[in-house]
PDB file of C-alpha atoms in Angstrom:
ATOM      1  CA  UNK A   1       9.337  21.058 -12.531  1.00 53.00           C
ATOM      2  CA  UNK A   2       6.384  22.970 -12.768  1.00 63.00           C
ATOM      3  CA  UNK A   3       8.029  26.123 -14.304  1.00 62.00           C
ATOM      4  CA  UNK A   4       8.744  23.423 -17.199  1.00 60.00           C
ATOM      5  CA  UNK A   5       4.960  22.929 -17.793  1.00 67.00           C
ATOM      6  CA  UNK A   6       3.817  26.029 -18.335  1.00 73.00           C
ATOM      7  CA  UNK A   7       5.944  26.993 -21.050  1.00 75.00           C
ATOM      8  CA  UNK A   8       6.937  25.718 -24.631  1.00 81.00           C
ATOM      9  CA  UNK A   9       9.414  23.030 -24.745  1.00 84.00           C
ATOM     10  CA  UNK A  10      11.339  24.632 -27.638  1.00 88.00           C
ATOM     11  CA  UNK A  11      11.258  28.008 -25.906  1.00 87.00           C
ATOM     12  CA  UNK A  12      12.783  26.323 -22.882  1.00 86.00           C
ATOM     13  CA  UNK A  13      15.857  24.432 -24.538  1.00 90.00           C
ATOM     14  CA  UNK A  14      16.875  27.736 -26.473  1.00 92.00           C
ATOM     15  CA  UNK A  15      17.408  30.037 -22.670  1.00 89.00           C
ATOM     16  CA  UNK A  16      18.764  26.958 -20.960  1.00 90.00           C
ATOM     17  CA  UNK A  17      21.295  26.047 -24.339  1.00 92.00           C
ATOM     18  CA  UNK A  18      21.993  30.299 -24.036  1.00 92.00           C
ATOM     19  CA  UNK A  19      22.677  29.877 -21.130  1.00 90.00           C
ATOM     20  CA  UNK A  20      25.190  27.176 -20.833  1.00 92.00           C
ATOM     21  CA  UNK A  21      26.393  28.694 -23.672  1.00 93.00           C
ATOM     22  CA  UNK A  22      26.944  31.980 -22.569  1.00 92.00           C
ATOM     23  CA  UNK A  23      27.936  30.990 -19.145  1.00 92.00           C
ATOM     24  CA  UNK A  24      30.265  28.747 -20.315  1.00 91.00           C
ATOM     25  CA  UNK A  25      31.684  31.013 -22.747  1.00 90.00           C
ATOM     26  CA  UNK A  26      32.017  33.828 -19.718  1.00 88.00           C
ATOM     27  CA  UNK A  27      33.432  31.511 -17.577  1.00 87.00           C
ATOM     28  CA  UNK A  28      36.305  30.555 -20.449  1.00 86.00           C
ATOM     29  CA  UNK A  29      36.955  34.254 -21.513  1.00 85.00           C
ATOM     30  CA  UNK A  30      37.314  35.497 -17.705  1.00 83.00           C
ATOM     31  CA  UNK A  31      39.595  32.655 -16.667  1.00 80.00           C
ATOM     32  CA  UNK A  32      41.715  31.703 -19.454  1.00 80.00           C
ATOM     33  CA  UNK A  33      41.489  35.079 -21.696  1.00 76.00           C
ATOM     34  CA  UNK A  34      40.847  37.678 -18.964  1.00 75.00           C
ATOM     35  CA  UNK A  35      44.915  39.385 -19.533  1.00 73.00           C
ATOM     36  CA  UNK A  36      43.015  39.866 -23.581  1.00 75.00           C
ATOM     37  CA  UNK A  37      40.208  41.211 -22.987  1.00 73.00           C
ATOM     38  CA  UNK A  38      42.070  43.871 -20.035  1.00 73.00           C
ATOM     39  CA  UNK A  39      44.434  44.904 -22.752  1.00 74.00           C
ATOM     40  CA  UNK A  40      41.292  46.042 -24.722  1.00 76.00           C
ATOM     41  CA  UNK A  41      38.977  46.703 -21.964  1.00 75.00           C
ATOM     42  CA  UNK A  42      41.138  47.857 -18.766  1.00 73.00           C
ATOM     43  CA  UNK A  43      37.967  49.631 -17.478  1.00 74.00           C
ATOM     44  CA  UNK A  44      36.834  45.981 -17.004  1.00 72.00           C
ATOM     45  CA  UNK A  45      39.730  45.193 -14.345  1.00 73.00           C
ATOM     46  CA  UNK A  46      37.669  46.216 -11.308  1.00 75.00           C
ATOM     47  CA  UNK A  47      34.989  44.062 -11.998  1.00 77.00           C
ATOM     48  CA  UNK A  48      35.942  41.139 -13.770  1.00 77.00           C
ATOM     49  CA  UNK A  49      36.202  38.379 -10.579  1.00 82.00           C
ATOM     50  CA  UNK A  50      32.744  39.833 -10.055  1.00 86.00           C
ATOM     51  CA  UNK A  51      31.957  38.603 -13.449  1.00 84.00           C
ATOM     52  CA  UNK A  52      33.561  35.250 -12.981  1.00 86.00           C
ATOM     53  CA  UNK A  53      31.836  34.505 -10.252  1.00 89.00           C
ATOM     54  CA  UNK A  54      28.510  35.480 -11.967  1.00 90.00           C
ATOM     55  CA  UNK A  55      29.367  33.277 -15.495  1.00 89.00           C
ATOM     56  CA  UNK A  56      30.228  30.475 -13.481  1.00 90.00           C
ATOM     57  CA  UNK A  57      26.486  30.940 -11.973  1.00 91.00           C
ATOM     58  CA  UNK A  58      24.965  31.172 -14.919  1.00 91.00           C
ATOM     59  CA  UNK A  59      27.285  28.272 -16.601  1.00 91.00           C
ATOM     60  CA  UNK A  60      26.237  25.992 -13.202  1.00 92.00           C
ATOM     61  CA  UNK A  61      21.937  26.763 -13.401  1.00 91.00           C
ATOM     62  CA  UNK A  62      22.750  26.536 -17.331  1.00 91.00           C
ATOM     63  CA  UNK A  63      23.710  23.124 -16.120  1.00 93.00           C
ATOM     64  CA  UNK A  64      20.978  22.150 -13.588  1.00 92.00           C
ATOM     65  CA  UNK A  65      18.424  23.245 -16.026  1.00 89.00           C
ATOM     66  CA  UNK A  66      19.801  21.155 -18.462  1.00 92.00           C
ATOM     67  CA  UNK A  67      19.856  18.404 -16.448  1.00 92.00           C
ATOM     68  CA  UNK A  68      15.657  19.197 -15.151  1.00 88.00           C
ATOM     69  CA  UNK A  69      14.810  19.518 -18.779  1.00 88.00           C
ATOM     70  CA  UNK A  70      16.018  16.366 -20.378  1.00 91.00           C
ATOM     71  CA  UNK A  71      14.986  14.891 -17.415  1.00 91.00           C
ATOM     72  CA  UNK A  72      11.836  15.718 -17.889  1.00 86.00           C
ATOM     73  CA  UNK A  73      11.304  15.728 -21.844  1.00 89.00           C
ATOM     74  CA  UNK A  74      12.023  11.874 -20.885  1.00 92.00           C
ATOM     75  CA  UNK A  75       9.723  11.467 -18.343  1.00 90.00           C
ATOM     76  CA  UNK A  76       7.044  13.129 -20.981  1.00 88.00           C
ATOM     77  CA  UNK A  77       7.854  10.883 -23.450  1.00 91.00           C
ATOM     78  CA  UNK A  78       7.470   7.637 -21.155  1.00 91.00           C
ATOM     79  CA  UNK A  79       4.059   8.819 -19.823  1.00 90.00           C
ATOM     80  CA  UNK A  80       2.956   9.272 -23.771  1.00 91.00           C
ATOM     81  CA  UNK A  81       4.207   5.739 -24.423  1.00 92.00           C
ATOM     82  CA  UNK A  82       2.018   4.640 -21.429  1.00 91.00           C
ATOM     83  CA  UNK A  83      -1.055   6.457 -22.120  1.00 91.00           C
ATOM     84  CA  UNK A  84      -0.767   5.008 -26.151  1.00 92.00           C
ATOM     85  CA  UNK A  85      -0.444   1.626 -24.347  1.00 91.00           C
ATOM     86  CA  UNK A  86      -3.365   2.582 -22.210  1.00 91.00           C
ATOM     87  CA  UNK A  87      -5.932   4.202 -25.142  1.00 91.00           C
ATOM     88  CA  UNK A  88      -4.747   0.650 -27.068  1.00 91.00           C
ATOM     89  CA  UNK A  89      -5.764  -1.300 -24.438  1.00 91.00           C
ATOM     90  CA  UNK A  90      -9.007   0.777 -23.832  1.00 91.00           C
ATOM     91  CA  UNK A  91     -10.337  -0.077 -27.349  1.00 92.00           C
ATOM     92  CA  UNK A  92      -9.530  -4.016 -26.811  1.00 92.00           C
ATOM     93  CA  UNK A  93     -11.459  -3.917 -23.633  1.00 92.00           C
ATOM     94  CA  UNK A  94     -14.423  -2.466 -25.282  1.00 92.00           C
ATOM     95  CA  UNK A  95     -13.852  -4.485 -28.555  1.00 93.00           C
ATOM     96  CA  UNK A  96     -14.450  -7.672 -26.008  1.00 92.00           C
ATOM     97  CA  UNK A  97     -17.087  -6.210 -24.275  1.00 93.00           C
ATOM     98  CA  UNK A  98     -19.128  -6.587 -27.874  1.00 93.00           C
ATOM     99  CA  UNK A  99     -17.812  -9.780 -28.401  1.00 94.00           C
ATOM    100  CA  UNK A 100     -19.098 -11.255 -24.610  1.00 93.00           C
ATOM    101  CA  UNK A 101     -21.905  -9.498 -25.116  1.00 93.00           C
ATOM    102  CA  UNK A 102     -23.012 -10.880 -28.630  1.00 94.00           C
ATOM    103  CA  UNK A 103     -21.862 -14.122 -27.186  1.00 93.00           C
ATOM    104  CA  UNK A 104     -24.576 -13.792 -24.470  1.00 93.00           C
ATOM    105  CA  UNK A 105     -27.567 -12.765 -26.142  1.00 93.00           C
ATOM    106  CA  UNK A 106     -26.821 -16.034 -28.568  1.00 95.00           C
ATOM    107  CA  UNK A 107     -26.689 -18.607 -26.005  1.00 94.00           C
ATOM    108  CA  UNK A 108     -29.472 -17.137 -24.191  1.00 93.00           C
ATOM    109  CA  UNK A 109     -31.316 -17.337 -27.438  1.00 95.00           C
ATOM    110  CA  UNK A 110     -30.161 -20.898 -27.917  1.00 95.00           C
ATOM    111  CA  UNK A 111     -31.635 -21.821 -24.683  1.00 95.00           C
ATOM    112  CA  UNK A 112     -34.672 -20.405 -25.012  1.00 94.00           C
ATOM    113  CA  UNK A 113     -34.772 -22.439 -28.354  1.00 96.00           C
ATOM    114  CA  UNK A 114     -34.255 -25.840 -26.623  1.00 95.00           C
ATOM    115  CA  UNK A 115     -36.061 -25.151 -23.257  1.00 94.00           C
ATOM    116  CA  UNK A 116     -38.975 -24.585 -26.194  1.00 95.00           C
ATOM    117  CA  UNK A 117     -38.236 -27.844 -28.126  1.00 95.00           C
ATOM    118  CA  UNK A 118     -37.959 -29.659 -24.958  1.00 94.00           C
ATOM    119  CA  UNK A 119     -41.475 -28.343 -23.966  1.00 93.00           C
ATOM    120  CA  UNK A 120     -42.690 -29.118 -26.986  1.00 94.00           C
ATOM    121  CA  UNK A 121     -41.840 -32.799 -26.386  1.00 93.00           C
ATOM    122  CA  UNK A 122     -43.185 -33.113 -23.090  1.00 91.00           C
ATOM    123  CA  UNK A 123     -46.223 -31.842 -24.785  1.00 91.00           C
ATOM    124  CA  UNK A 124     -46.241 -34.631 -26.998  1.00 93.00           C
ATOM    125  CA  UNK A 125     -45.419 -37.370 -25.387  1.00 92.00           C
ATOM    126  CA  UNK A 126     -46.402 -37.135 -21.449  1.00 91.00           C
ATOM    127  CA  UNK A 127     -49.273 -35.096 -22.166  1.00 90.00           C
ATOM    128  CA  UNK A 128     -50.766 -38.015 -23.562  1.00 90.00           C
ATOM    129  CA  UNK A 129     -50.239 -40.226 -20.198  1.00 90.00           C
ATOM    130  CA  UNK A 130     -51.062 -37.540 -17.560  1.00 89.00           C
ATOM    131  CA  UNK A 131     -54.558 -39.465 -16.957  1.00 90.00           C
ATOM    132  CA  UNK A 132     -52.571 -42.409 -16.184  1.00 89.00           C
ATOM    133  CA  UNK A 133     -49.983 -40.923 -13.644  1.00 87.00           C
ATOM    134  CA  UNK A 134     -51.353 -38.560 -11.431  1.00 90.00           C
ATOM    135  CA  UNK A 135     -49.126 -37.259  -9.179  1.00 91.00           C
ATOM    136  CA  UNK A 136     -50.368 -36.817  -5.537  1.00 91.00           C
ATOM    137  CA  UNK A 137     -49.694 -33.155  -4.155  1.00 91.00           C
ATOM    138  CA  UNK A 138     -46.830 -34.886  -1.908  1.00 92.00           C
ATOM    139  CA  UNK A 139     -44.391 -34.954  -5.528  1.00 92.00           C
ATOM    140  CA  UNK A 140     -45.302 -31.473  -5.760  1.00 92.00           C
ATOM    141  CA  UNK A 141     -44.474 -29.828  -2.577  1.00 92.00           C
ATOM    142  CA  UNK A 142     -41.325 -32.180  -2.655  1.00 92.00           C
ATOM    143  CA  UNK A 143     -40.169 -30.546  -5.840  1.00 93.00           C
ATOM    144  CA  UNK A 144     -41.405 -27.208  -4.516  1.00 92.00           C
ATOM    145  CA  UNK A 145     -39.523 -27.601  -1.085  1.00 91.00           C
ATOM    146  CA  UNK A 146     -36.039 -28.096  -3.191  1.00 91.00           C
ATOM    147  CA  UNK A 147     -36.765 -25.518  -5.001  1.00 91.00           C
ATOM    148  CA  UNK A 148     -37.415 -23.124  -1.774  1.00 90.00           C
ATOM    149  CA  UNK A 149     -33.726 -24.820  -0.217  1.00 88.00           C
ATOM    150  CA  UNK A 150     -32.036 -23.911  -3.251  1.00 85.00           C
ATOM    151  CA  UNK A 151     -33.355 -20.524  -3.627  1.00 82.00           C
ATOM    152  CA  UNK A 152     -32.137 -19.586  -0.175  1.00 77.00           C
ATOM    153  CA  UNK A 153     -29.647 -16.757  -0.018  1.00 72.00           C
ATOM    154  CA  UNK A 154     -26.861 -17.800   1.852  1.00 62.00           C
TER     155      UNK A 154
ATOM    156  CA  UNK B   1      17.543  39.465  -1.238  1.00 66.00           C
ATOM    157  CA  UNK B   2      14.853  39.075  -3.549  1.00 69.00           C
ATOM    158  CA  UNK B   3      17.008  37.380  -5.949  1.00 72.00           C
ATOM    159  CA  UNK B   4      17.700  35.061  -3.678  1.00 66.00           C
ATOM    160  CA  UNK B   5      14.388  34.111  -2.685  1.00 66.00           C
ATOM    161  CA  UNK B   6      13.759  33.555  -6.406  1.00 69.00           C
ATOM    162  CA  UNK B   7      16.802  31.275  -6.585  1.00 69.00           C
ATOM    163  CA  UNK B   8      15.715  29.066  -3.613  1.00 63.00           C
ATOM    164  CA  UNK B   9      12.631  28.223  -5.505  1.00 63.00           C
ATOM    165  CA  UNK B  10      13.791  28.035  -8.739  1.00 65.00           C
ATOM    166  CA  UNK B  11      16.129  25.084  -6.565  1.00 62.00           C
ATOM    167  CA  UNK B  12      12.998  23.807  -5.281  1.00 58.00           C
ATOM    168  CA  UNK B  13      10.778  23.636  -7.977  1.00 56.00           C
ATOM    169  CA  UNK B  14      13.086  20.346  -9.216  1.00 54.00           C
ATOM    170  CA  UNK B  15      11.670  18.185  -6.680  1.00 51.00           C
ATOM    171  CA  UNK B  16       8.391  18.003  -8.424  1.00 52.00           C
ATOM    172  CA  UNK B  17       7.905  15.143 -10.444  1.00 54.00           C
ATOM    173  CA  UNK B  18       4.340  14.193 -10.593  1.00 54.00           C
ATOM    174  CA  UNK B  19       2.571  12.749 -14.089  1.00 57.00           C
ATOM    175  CA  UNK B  20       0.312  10.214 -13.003  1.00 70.00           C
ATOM    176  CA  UNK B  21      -0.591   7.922 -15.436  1.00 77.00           C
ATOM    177  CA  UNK B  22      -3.724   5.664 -14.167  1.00 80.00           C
ATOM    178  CA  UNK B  23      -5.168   2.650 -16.072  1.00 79.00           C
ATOM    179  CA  UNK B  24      -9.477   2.825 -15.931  1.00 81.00           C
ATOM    180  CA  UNK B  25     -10.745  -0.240 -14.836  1.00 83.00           C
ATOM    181  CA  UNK B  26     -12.536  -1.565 -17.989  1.00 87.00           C
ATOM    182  CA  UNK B  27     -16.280  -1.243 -17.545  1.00 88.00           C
ATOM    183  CA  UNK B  28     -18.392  -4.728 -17.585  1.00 90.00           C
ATOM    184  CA  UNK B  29     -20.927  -5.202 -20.024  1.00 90.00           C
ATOM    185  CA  UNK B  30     -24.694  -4.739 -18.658  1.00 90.00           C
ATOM    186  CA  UNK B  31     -25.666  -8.136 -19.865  1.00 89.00           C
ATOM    187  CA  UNK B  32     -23.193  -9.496 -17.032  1.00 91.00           C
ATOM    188  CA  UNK B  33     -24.824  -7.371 -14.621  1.00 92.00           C
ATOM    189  CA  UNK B  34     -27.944  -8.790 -14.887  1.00 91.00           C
ATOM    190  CA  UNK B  35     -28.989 -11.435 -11.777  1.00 92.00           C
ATOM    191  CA  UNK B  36     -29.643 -14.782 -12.887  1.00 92.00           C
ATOM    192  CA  UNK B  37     -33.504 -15.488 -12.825  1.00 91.00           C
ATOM    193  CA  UNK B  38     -35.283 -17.767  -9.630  1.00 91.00           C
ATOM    194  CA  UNK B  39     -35.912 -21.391  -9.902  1.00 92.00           C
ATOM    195  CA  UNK B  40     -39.957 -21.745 -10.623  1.00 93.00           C
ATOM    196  CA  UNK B  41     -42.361 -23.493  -8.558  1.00 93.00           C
ATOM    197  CA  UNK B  42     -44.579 -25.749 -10.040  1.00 92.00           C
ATOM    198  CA  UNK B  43     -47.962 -24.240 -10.634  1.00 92.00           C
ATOM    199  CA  UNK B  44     -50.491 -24.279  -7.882  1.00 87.00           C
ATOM    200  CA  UNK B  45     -52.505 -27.437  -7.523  1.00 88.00           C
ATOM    201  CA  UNK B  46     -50.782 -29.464 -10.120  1.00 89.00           C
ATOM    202  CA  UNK B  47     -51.465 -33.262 -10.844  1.00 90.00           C
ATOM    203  CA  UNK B  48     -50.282 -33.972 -14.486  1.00 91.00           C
ATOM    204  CA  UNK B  49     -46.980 -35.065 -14.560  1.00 92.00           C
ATOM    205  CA  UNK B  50     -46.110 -32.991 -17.934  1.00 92.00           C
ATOM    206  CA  UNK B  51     -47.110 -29.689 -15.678  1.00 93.00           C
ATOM    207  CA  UNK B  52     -44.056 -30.679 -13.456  1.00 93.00           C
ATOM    208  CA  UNK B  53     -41.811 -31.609 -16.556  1.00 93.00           C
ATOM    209  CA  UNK B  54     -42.606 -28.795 -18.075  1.00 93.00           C
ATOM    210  CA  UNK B  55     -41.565 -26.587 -14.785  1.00 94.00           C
ATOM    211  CA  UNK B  56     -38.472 -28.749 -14.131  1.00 94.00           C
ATOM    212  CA  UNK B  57     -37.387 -28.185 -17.984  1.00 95.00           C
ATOM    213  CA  UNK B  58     -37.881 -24.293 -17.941  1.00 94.00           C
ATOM    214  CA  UNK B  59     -35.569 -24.758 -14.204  1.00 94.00           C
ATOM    215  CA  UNK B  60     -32.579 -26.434 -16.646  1.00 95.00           C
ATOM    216  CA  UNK B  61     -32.746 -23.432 -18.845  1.00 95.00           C
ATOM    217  CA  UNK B  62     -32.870 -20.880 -16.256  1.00 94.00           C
ATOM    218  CA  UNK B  63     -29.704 -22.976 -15.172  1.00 94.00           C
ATOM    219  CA  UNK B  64     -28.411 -22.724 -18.781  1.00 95.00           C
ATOM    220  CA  UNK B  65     -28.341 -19.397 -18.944  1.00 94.00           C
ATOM    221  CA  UNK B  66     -26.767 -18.593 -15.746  1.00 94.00           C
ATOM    222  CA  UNK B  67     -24.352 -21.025 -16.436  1.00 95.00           C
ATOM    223  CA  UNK B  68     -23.321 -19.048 -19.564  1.00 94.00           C
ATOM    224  CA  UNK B  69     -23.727 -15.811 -17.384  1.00 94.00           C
ATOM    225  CA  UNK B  70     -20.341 -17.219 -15.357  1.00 95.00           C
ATOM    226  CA  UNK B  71     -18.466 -18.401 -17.943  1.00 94.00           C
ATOM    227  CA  UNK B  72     -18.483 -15.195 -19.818  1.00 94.00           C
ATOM    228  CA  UNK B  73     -17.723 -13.271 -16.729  1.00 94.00           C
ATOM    229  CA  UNK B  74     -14.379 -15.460 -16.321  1.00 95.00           C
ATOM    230  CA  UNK B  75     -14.078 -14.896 -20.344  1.00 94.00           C
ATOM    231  CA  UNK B  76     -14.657 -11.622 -19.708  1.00 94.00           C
ATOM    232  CA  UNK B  77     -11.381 -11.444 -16.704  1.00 93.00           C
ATOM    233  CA  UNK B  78      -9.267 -13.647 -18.650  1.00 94.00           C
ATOM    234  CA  UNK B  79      -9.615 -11.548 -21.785  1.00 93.00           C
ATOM    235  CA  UNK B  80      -9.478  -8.406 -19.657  1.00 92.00           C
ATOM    236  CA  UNK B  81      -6.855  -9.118 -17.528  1.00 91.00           C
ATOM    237  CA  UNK B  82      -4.642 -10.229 -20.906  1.00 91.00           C
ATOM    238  CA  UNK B  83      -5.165  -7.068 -22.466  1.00 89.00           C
ATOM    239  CA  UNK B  84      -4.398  -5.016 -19.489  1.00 85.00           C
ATOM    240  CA  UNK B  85      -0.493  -7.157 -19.107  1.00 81.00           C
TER     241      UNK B  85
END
């Protein structure tokens, strides 16, 4: 209910208790102790069905607000479970996103590392026999053209 | 007749029940973002066999390194998509 958000919770419960209270009090005195209270207050005989009537009003919305209240205090309480769960589940997410990204920058670094070594060894050891195996231009566009197939976007 | 007015909406005002509660979509890391880097061509006019070795090698680790790129992206939904059950 939006009248329930704008005002204090504790505020709230004490008019809506006072007013079960006194409409259920009104509607007790004026239907089971009305011939009482005439004998002391007989000025009250032309307007106590008026009265009735209004307790039993104020005992009924005492009721429905009741009912809107504790309906909602519930409803508050399940959306602050959720958004715990949800701030919880924030701080994982970016916990992993370190993680993955820590993960990344050492693998990348590990391949750099043995693309390097592997280099080195071709430096080594083929370098050495390049006079004897020289590849016609053929090989290299052949290698080239795979390359250009693979790189196509699809 | 005033009073009344009040009263309908006081009635009214119960049908509102409206606290949405929305989960973010966890943001990827930039590293993940990143495109994975072209295949090389060998260099222009190349003869020596170790030039082309050397180019097809540096190709494997461009491979690598995308190949890590996707398996931390489904690292990164499995992980993500745990959290978020």
């Amino acid at each position: 209910m939006w009248i329930i958000h704008h005002l204090p919770p504790s505020f709230l419960e004490t008019i809506i208790n006072l007013l079960l209270l006194v409409g259920l009090g009104g509607t007790l005195a004026t239907v089971l102790a009305i011939n009482t209270i005439l004998r002391f207050l007989p000025i009250f005989s032309h307007y106590y069905r008026i009265a009735q009537v209004i307790f039993v009003c104020v005992f009924l919305l005492g009721v429905y607000m009741k009912g809107a209240f504790t309906t909602e205090q519930s409803w508050r309480q399940k959306v602050a479970e959720v958004e715990l769960k949800l701030k919880d589940a924030e701080i994982q997410s970016a916990k992993t996103n370190t993680v993955i990204t820590e993960k990344i920058i050492t693998k990348t670094k590990i391949v750099r590392e043995q693309v390097k070594t592997a280099a080195d060894k071709i430096r080594t050891i083929v370098v050495p026999h390049d006079k004897e195996c020289v590849l016609s231009p053929d090989i290299i566009e052949a290698h080239d053209a795979a390359i250009r197939l693979l790189s196509e976007p699809r | 007749m005033k009073i009344f007015v009040l009263l309908f909406c006081l009635l009214l005002a119960a049908c509102e029940t409206a606290v949405p509660v929305k989960q973010k979509f966890p943001e990827v890391p930039a590293s993940l973002m990143e495109p994975c880097t072209n295949l090389e061509y060998a260099p222009a006019g190349t003869k020596e066999l170790s030039v082309l070795l050397e180019t097809v090698v540096k190709n494997y680790g461009h491979y690598r390194t995308c190949r890590s790129m996707v398996e931390s992206w489904q690292e990164w939904y499995n992980e993500q998509k745990r959290i978020s059950q």
